[in-house]
Coordinates of C-alpha atoms in Angstrom, one line a residue:
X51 CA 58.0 6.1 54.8
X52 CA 56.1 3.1 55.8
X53 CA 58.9 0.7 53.9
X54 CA 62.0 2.6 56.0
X55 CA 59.5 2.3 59.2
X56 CA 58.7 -1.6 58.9
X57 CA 62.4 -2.5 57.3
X58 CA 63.4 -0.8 60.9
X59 CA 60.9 -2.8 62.8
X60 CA 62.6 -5.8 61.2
X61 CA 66.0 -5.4 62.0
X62 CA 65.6 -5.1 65.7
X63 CA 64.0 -8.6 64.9
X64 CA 66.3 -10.0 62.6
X65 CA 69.6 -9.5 65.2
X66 CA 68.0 -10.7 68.3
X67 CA 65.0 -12.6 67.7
X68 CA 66.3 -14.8 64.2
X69 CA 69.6 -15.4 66.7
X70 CA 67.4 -17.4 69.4
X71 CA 64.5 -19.4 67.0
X72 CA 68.2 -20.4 64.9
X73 CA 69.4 -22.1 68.4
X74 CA 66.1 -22.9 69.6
X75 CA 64.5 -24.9 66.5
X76 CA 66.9 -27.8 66.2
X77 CA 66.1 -28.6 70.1
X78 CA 62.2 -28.0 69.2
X79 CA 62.5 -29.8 66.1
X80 CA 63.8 -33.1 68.0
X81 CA 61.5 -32.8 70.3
X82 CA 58.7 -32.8 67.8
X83 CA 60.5 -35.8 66.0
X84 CA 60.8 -37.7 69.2
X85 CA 56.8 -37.2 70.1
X86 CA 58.0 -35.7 73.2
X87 CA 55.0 -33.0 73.9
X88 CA 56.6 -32.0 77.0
X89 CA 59.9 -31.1 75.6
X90 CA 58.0 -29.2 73.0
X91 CA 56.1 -27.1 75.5
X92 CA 59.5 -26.3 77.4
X93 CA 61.3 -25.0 74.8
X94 CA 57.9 -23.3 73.4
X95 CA 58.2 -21.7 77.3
X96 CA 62.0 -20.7 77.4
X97 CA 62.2 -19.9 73.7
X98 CA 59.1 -16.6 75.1
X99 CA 60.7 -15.8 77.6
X100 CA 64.0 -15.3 76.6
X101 CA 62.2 -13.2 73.4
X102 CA 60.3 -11.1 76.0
X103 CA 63.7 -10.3 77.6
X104 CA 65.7 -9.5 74.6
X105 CA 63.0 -7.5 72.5
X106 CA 60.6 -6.0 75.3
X107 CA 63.7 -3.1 75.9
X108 CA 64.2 -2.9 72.5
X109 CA 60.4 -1.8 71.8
X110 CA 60.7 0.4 74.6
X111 CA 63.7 1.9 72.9
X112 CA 62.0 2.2 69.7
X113 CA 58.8 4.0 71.3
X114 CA 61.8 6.4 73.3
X115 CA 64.1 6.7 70.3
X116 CA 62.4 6.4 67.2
X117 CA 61.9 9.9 65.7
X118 CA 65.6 10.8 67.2
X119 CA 67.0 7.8 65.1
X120 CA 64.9 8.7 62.0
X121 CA 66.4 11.8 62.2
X122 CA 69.5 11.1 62.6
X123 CA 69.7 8.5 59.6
X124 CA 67.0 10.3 57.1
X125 CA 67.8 13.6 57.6
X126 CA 68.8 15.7 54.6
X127 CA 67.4 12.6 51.5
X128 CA 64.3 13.9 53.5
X129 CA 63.1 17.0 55.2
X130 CA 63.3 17.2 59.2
X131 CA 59.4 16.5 59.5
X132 CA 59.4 13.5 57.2
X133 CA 62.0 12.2 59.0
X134 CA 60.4 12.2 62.2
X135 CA 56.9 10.9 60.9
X136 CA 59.7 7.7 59.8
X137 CA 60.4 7.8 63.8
X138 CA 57.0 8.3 65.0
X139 CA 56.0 5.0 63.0
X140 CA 58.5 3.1 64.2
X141 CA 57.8 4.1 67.8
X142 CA 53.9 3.4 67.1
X143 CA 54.3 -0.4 65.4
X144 CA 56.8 -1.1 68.1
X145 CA 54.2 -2.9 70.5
X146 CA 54.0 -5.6 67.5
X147 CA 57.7 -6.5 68.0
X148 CA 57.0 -9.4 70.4
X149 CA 54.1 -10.6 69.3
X150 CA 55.9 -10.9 65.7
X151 CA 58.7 -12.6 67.8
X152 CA 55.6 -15.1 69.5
X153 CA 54.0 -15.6 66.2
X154 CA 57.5 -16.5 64.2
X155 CA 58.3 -19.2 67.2
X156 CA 54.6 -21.0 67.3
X157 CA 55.1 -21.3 63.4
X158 CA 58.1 -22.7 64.1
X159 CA 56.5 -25.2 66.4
X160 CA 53.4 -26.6 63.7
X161 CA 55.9 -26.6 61.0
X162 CA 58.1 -29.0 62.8
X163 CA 54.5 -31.4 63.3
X164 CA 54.3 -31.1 59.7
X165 CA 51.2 -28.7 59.8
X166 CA 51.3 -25.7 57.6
X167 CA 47.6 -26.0 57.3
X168 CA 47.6 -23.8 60.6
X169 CA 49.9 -21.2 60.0
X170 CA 47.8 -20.8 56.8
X171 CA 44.7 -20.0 58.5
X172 CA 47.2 -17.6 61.2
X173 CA 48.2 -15.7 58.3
X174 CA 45.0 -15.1 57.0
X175 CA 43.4 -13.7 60.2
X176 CA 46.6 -11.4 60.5
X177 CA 45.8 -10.5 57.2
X178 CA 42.2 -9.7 57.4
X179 CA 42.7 -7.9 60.7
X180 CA 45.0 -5.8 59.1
X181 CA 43.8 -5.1 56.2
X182 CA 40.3 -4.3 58.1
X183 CA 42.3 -1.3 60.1
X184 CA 44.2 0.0 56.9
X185 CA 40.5 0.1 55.6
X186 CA 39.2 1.8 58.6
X187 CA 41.8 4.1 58.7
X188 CA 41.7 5.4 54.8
X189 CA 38.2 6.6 55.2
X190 CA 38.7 9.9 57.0
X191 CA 42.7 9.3 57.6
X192 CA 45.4 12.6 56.5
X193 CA 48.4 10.8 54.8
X194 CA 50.6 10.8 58.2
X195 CA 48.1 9.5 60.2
X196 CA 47.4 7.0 57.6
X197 CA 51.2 6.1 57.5
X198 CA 51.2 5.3 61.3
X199 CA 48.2 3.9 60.5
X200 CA 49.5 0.9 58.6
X201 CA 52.4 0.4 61.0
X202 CA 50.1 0.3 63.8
X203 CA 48.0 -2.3 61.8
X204 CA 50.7 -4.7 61.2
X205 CA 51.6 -4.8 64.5
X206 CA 47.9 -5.1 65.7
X207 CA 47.8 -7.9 63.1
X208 CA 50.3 -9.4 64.9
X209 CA 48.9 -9.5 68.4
X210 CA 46.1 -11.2 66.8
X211 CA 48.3 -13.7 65.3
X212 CA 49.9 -14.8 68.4
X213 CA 46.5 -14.8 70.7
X214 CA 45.3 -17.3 67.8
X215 CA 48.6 -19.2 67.7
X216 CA 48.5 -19.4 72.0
X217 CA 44.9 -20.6 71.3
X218 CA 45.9 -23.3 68.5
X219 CA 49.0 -24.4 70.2
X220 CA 47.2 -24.9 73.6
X221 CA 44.6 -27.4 72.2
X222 CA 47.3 -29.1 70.7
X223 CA 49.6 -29.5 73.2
X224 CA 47.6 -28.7 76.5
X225 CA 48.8 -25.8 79.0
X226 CA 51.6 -24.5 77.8
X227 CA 53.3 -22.9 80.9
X228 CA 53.3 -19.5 80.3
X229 CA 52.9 -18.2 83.8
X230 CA 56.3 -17.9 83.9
X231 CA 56.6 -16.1 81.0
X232 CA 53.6 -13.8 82.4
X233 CA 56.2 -13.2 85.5
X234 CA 59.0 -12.2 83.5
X235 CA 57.2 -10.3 81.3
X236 CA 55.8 -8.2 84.3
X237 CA 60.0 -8.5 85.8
X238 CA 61.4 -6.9 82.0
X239 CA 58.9 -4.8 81.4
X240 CA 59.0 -2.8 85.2
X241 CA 62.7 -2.6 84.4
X242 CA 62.1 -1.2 80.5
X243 CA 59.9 1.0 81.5
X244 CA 62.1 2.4 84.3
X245 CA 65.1 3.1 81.7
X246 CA 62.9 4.1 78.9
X247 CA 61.5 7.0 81.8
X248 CA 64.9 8.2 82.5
X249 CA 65.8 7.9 78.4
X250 CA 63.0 9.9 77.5
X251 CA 63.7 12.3 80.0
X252 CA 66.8 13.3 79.0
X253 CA 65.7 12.9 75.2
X254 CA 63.0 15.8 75.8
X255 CA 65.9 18.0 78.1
X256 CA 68.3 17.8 74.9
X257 CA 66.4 18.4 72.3
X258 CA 64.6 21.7 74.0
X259 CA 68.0 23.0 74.2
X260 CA 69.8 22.3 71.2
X261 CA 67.8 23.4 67.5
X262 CA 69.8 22.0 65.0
X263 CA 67.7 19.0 64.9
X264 CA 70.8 16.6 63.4
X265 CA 72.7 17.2 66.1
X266 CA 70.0 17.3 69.2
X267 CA 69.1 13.7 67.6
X268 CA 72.7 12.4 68.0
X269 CA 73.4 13.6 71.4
X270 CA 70.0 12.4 72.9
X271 CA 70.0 9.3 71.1
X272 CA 73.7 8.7 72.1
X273 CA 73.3 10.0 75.6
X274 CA 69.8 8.6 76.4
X275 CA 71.0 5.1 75.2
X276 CA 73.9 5.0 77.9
X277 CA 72.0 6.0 80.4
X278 CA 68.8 3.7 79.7
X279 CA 71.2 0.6 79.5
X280 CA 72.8 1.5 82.6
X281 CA 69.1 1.5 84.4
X282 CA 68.0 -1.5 82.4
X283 CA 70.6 -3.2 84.0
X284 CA 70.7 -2.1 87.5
X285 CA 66.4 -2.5 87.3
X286 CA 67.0 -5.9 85.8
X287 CA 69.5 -7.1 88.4
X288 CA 67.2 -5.5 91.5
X289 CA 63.7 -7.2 89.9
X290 CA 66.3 -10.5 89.2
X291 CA 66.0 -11.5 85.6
X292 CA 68.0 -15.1 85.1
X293 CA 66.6 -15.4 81.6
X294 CA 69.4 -12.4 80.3
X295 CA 72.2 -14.6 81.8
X296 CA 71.0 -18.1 80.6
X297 CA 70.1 -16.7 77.1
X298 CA 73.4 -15.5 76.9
X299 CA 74.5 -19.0 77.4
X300 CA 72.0 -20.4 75.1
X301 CA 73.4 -18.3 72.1
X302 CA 77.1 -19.0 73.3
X303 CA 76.7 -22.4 73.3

């Protein structure tokens, strides 16, 4: 269950956030190359906010969708409950999803300065934290909660790995800019939320109507998805997000 939960976690990393560090490192890389700190720190700055952007809907869509997906894909190798629990992990680890994304760009950023002595020492915090939860959590824990357990300790781990990556990165390169990502994550993240509301809405309305749980999870998955993307965007054009329109360009380009 936890190897289906995290290899889900992955793939909403894999398509969007792999796609911008691919463009992004080159520019960071020459940057580095050239000793241009400022260049670094700008594309440190865009390369966050246009993560925020692209995976902050998608954890909200994991936290609304998760069991409902689970069910849809698992259902009948496993039982109906099983394949929920699958859901519910993924919807419990999905707060880790940008931090993972932070984390994966600032390693980006020491490997191109020829450190990998610091993102040793990252890894081995993340490592520590986690496995300090997973230990926590096995003392008293039932085998579900110790599932979600694990996915919620990864994740955690990776909070911690980007706080001590912000830290590292800071004292390397000075401030770092990030107020404007604070401000678009506050813009995204009022829009998410708004869309994941309406999603989850309509989620709960299906599935207390409908009992063939197969079925309930492909209608509210299908349905709630339409309708959440069509507030995301309405929210996101209202709040103004410019970082959807000039990542598009980046990845075009």
């Amino acid at each position: 269950m936890y190897t289906h939960a995290d290899l889900l976690f992955q793939v909403a990393y894999g398509i969007l956030g792999v796609s911008l560090l691919t463009v992004l490192m080159p520019r960071i890389a020459r940057s580095v190359a050239a000793g241009d700190d400022v260049g670094v720190v700008s594309d440190l700055g865009r390369g966050a906010r246009y993560s925020v952007v692209a995976l902050i809907p998608v954890t909200v869509a994991l936290m609304v969708f998760g069991p409902s997906l689970t069910t849809l894909i698992f259902f009948g190798r496993v039982d109906g409950s099983s394949a929920r629990l699958i859901g519910t992990a993924v919807a419990v680890s999905a707060f880790g999803l940008v931090p993972f994304a932070m984390v994966m760009l600032q390693l980006r950023v020491f490997y191109a300065d020829n450190n990998t002595r610091t993102p040793a020492v990252i890894a081995v915090v993340m490592v520590v934290a986690k496995t300090a939860l997973v230990l926590l959590a096995s003392l008293s824990a039932s085998d579900e909660t110790l599932i979600l357990a694990v996915c919620a300790a990864g994740s955690f781990s990776y909070v911690c790995g980007a706080v001590l990556g912000h830290v590292l990165l800071r004292k390397r390169y000075g401030l770092l800019g990030f107020r404007r990502v604070q401000a678009t994550v506050g813009r995204i993240s009022t829009a998410a939320v708004l869309a994941g509301g309406c999603a989850l809405a309509l989620v709960v309305a299906v599935q207390n109507r409908i009992p063939e749980p197969r079925l309930a999870a492909a209608i509210s998955l299908s349905a709630g998805a339409a309708v959440g993307v069509v507030v995301l965007l309405g929210a996101c054009k209202v709040v103004g997000v410019p970082e959807i329109r000039r990542a598009r360009a980046l990845l075009l380009s």
